[in-house]
Short mmCIF file of C-alpha atoms in Angstrom, two decimals:
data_model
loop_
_atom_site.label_atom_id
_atom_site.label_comp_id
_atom_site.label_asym_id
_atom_site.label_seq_id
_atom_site.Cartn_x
_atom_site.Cartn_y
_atom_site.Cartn_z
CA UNK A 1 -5.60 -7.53 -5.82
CA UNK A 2 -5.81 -6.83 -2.04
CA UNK A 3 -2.75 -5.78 -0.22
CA UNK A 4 -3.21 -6.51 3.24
CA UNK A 5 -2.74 -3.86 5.53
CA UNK A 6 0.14 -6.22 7.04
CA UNK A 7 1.63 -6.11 3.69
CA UNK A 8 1.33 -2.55 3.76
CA UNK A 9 3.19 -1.88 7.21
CA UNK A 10 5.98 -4.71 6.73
CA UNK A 11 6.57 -2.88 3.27
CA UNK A 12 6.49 0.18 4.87
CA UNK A 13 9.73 -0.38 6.54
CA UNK A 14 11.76 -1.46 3.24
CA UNK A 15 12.99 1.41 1.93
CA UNK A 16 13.73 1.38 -2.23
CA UNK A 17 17.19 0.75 -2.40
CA UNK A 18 16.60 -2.20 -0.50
CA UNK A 19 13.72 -3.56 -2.72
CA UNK A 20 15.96 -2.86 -5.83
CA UNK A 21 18.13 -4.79 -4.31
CA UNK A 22 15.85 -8.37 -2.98
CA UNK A 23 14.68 -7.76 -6.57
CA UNK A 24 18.09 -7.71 -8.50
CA UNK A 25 19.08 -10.87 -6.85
CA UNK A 26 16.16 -12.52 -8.53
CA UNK A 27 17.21 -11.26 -12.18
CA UNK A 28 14.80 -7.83 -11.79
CA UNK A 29 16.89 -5.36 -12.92
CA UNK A 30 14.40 -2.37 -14.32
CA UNK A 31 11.84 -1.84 -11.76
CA UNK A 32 12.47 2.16 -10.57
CA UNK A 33 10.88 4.18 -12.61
CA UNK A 34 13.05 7.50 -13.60
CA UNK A 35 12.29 10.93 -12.99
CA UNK A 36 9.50 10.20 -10.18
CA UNK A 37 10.64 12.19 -7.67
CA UNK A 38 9.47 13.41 -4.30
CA UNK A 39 7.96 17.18 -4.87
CA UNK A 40 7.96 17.95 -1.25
CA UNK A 41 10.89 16.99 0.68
CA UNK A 42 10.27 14.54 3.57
CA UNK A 43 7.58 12.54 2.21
CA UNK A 44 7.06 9.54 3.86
CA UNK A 45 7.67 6.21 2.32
CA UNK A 46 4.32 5.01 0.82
CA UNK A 47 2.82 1.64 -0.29
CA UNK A 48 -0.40 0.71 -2.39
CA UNK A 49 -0.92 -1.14 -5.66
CA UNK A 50 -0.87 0.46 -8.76
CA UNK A 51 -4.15 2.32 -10.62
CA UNK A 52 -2.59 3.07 -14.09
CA UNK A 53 -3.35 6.25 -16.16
CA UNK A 54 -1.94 6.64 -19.66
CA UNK A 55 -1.47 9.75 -21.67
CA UNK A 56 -0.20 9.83 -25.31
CA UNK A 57 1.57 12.74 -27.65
CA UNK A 58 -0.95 15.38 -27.72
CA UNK A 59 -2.96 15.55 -31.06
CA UNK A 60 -5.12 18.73 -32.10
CA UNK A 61 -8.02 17.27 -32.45
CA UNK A 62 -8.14 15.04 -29.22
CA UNK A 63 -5.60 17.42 -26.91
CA UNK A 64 -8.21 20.03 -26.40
CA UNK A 65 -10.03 21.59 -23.35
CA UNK A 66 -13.31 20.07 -24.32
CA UNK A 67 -11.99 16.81 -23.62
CA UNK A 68 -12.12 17.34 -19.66
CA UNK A 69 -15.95 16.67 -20.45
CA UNK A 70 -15.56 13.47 -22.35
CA UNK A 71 -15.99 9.98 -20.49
CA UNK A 72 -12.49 9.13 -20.98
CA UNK A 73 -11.16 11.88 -19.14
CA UNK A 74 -8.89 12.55 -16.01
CA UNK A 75 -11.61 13.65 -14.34
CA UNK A 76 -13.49 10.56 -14.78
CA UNK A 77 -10.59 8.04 -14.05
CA UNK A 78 -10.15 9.56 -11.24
CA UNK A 79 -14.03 8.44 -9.80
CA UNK A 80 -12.82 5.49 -10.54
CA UNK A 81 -9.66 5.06 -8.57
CA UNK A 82 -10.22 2.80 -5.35
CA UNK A 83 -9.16 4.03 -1.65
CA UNK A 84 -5.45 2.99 -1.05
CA UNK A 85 -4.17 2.79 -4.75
CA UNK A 86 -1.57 4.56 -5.75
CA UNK A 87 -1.85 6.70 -9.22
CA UNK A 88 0.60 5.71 -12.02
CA UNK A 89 0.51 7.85 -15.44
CA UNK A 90 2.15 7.33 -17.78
CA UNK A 91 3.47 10.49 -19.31
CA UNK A 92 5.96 9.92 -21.50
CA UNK A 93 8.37 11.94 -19.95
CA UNK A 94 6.75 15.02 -20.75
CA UNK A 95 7.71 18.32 -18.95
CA UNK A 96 6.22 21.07 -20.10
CA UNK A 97 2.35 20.25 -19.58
CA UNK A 98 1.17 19.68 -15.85
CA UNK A 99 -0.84 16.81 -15.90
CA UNK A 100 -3.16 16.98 -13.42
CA UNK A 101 -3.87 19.95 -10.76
CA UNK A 102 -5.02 21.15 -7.74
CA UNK A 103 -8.43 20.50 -8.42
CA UNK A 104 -7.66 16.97 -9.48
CA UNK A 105 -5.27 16.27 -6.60
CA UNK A 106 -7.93 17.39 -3.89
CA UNK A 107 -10.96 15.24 -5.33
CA UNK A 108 -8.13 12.46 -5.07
CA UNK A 109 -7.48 13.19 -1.48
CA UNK A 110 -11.20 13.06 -1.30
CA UNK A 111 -11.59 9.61 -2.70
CA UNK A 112 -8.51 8.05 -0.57
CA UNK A 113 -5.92 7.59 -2.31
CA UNK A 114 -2.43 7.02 -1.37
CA UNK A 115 -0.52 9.40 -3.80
CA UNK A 116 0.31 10.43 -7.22
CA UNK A 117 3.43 9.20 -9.00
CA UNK A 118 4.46 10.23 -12.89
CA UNK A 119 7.09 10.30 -14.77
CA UNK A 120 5.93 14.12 -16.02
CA UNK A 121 5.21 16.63 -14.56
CA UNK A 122 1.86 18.43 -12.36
CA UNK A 123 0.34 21.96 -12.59
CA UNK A 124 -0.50 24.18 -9.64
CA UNK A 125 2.43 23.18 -7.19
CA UNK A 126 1.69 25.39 -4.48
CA UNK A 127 -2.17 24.19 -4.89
CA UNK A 128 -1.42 20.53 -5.10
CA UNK A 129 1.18 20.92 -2.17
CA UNK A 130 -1.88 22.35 -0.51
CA UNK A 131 -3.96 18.76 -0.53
CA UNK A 132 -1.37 16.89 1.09
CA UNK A 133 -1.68 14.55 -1.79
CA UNK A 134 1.69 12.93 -1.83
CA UNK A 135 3.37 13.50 -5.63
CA UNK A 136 6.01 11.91 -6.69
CA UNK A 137 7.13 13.62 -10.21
CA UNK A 138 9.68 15.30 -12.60
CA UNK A 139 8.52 19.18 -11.22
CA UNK A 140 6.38 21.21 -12.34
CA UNK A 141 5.08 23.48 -15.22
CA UNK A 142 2.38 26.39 -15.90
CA UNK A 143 0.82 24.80 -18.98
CA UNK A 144 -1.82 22.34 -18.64
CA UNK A 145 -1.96 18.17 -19.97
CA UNK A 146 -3.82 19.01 -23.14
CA UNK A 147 -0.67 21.18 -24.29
CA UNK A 148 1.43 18.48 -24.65
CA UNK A 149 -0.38 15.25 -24.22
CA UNK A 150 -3.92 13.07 -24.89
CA UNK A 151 -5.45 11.09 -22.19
CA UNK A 152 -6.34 8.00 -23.38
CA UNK A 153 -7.46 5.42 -20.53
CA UNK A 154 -6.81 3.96 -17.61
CA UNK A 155 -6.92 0.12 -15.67
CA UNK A 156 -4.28 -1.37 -18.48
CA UNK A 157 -0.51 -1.71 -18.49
CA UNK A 158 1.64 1.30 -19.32
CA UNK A 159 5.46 2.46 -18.80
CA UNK A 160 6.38 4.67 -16.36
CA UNK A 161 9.82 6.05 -15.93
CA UNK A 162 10.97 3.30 -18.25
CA UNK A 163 9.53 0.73 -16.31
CA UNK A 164 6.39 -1.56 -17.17
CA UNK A 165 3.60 -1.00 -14.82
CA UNK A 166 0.11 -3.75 -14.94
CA UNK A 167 -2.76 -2.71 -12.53
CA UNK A 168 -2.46 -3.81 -9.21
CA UNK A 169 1.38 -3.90 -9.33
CA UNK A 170 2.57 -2.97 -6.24
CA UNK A 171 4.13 0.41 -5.57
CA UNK A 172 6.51 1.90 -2.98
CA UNK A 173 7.86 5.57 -2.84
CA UNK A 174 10.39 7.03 -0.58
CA UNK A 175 13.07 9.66 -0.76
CA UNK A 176 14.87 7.71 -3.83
CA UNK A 177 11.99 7.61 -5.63
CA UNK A 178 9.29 5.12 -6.60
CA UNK A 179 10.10 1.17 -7.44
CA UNK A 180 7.77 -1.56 -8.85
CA UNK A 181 7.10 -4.96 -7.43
CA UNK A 182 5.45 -7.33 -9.69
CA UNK A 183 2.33 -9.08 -8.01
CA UNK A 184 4.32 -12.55 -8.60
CA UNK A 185 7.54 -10.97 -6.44
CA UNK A 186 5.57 -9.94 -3.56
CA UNK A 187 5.60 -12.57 -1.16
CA UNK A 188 9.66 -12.91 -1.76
CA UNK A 189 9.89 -9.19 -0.65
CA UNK A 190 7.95 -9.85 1.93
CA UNK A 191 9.87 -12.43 3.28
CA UNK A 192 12.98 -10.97 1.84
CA UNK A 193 12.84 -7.14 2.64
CA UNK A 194 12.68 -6.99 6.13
CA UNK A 195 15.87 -9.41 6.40
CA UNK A 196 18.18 -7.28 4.07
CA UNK A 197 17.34 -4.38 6.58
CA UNK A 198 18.36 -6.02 9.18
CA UNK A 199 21.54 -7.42 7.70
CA UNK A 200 22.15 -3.99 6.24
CA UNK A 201 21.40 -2.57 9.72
CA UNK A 202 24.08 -4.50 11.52
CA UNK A 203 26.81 -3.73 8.69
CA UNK A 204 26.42 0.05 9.03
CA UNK A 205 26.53 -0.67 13.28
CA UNK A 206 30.29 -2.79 12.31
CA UNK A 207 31.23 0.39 10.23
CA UNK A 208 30.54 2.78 13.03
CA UNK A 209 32.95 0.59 15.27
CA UNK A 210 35.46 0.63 12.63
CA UNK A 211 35.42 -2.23 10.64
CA UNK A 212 36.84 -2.43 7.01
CA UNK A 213 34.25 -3.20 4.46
CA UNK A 214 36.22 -6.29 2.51
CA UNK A 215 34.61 -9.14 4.16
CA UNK A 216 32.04 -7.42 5.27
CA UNK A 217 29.94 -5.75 2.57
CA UNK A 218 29.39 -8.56 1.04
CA UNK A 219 30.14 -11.16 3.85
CA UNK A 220 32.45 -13.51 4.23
CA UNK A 221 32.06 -16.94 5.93
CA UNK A 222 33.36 -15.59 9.24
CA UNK A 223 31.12 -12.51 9.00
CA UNK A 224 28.22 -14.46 7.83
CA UNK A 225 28.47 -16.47 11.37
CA UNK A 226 28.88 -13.47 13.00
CA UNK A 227 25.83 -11.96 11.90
CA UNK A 228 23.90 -14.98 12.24
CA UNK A 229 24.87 -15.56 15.80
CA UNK A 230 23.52 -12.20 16.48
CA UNK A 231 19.99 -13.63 15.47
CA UNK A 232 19.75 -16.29 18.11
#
């Protein structure tokens, strides 16, 4: 799918909590994907659909440094990753082996796209931290992918953090993390997202002035009419 790049800059202004939340409400309870965390603090929030990578429990015979050279390879899924996507592997959970690099994380800077998220770990940090490439992972570790995991393809659904990824999913990342918006939920965060900020915006403004939270957070009728009359 395309995402529009005023899909892009509307979601680039709903933070993750709030997407959790426009999500919940519509029975979407398991759609932020654990242990992706930001590896450099301050990362901007970040929004592009999902190009899925999938890595496996390393076997001997497969997990080995020749297989950088084969066709299905890192190396080679990343030529194929368009400009804007946002990298999803799948890796199990896996903290001990860095799956990709500096190396890899500059040719993806290279090619365009938006940033890396995993639920393992990378290689390298002060290399990768180097690109700019914005990560969003479980830390870091010395040994490399093959010493703990097999690549085994790319472009098909995988899990992430727990959560089911499909290609072209989209994908935002802030400081909470990284959440998942199915491609059939997008146009109700669209609409949705924007007006939960808002809403949330003028509850933390009420809070500062000293109201109490019981009929506010969530509102009551009064508040409700309150709020809305601020919208006229």
């Amino acid at each position: 799918m395309s995402l529009s790049a005023e899909a892009i800059a509307t979601l680039s202004h709903v933070s993750t909590a709030t997407i959790t939340t426009v999500l919940l409400k519509k029975g979407l309870r398991n759609i932020w994907m654990r242990g992706t965390k930001p590896l450099k603090p301050g990362q901007k929030r970040l929004v592009g659909p999902a190009f899925t990578l999938r890595f496996v429990p390393a076997r001997e015979d497969l997990a080995t440094p020749e297989s950088w050279s084969s066709p299905i390879s890192t190396r080679t899924a990343i030529e194929a990753m368009p400009t804007g996507c946002i990298a999803v592997v799948d890796a199990m959970g896996i903290t001990d082996a860095g799956i990709f690099g500096d190396i890899l994380c500059a040719r993806m800077v290279k090619r365009g796209v938006t940033a890396l998220i995993t639920d393992g770990v990378v290689r390298d940090v002060e290399g990768v931290l180097g690109t700019g490439l914005p990560v969003w992972c479980d830390g870091y570790a010395a040994p490399p992918s093959v010493a703990g995991l097999t690549f085994v393809g790319w472009g098909e659904p995988i899990g992430c953090g727990g959560v089911a990824v499909f290609p072209n999913d989209v994908v935002v990342a802030d400081q909470d993390g990284a959440v998942l918006i199915p491609q059939a939920f997008i146009d109700h965060v669209l609409a949705e997202g924007p007006e939960q900020e808002r809403m949330e915006a003028w509850i933390v403004n009420e809070v500062n002035n000293g109201a109490q939270l019981p009929g506010l957070y969530p509102m009551n009728a009064e508040t409700k009419a309150r709020y809305a009359a601020t919208k006229k």
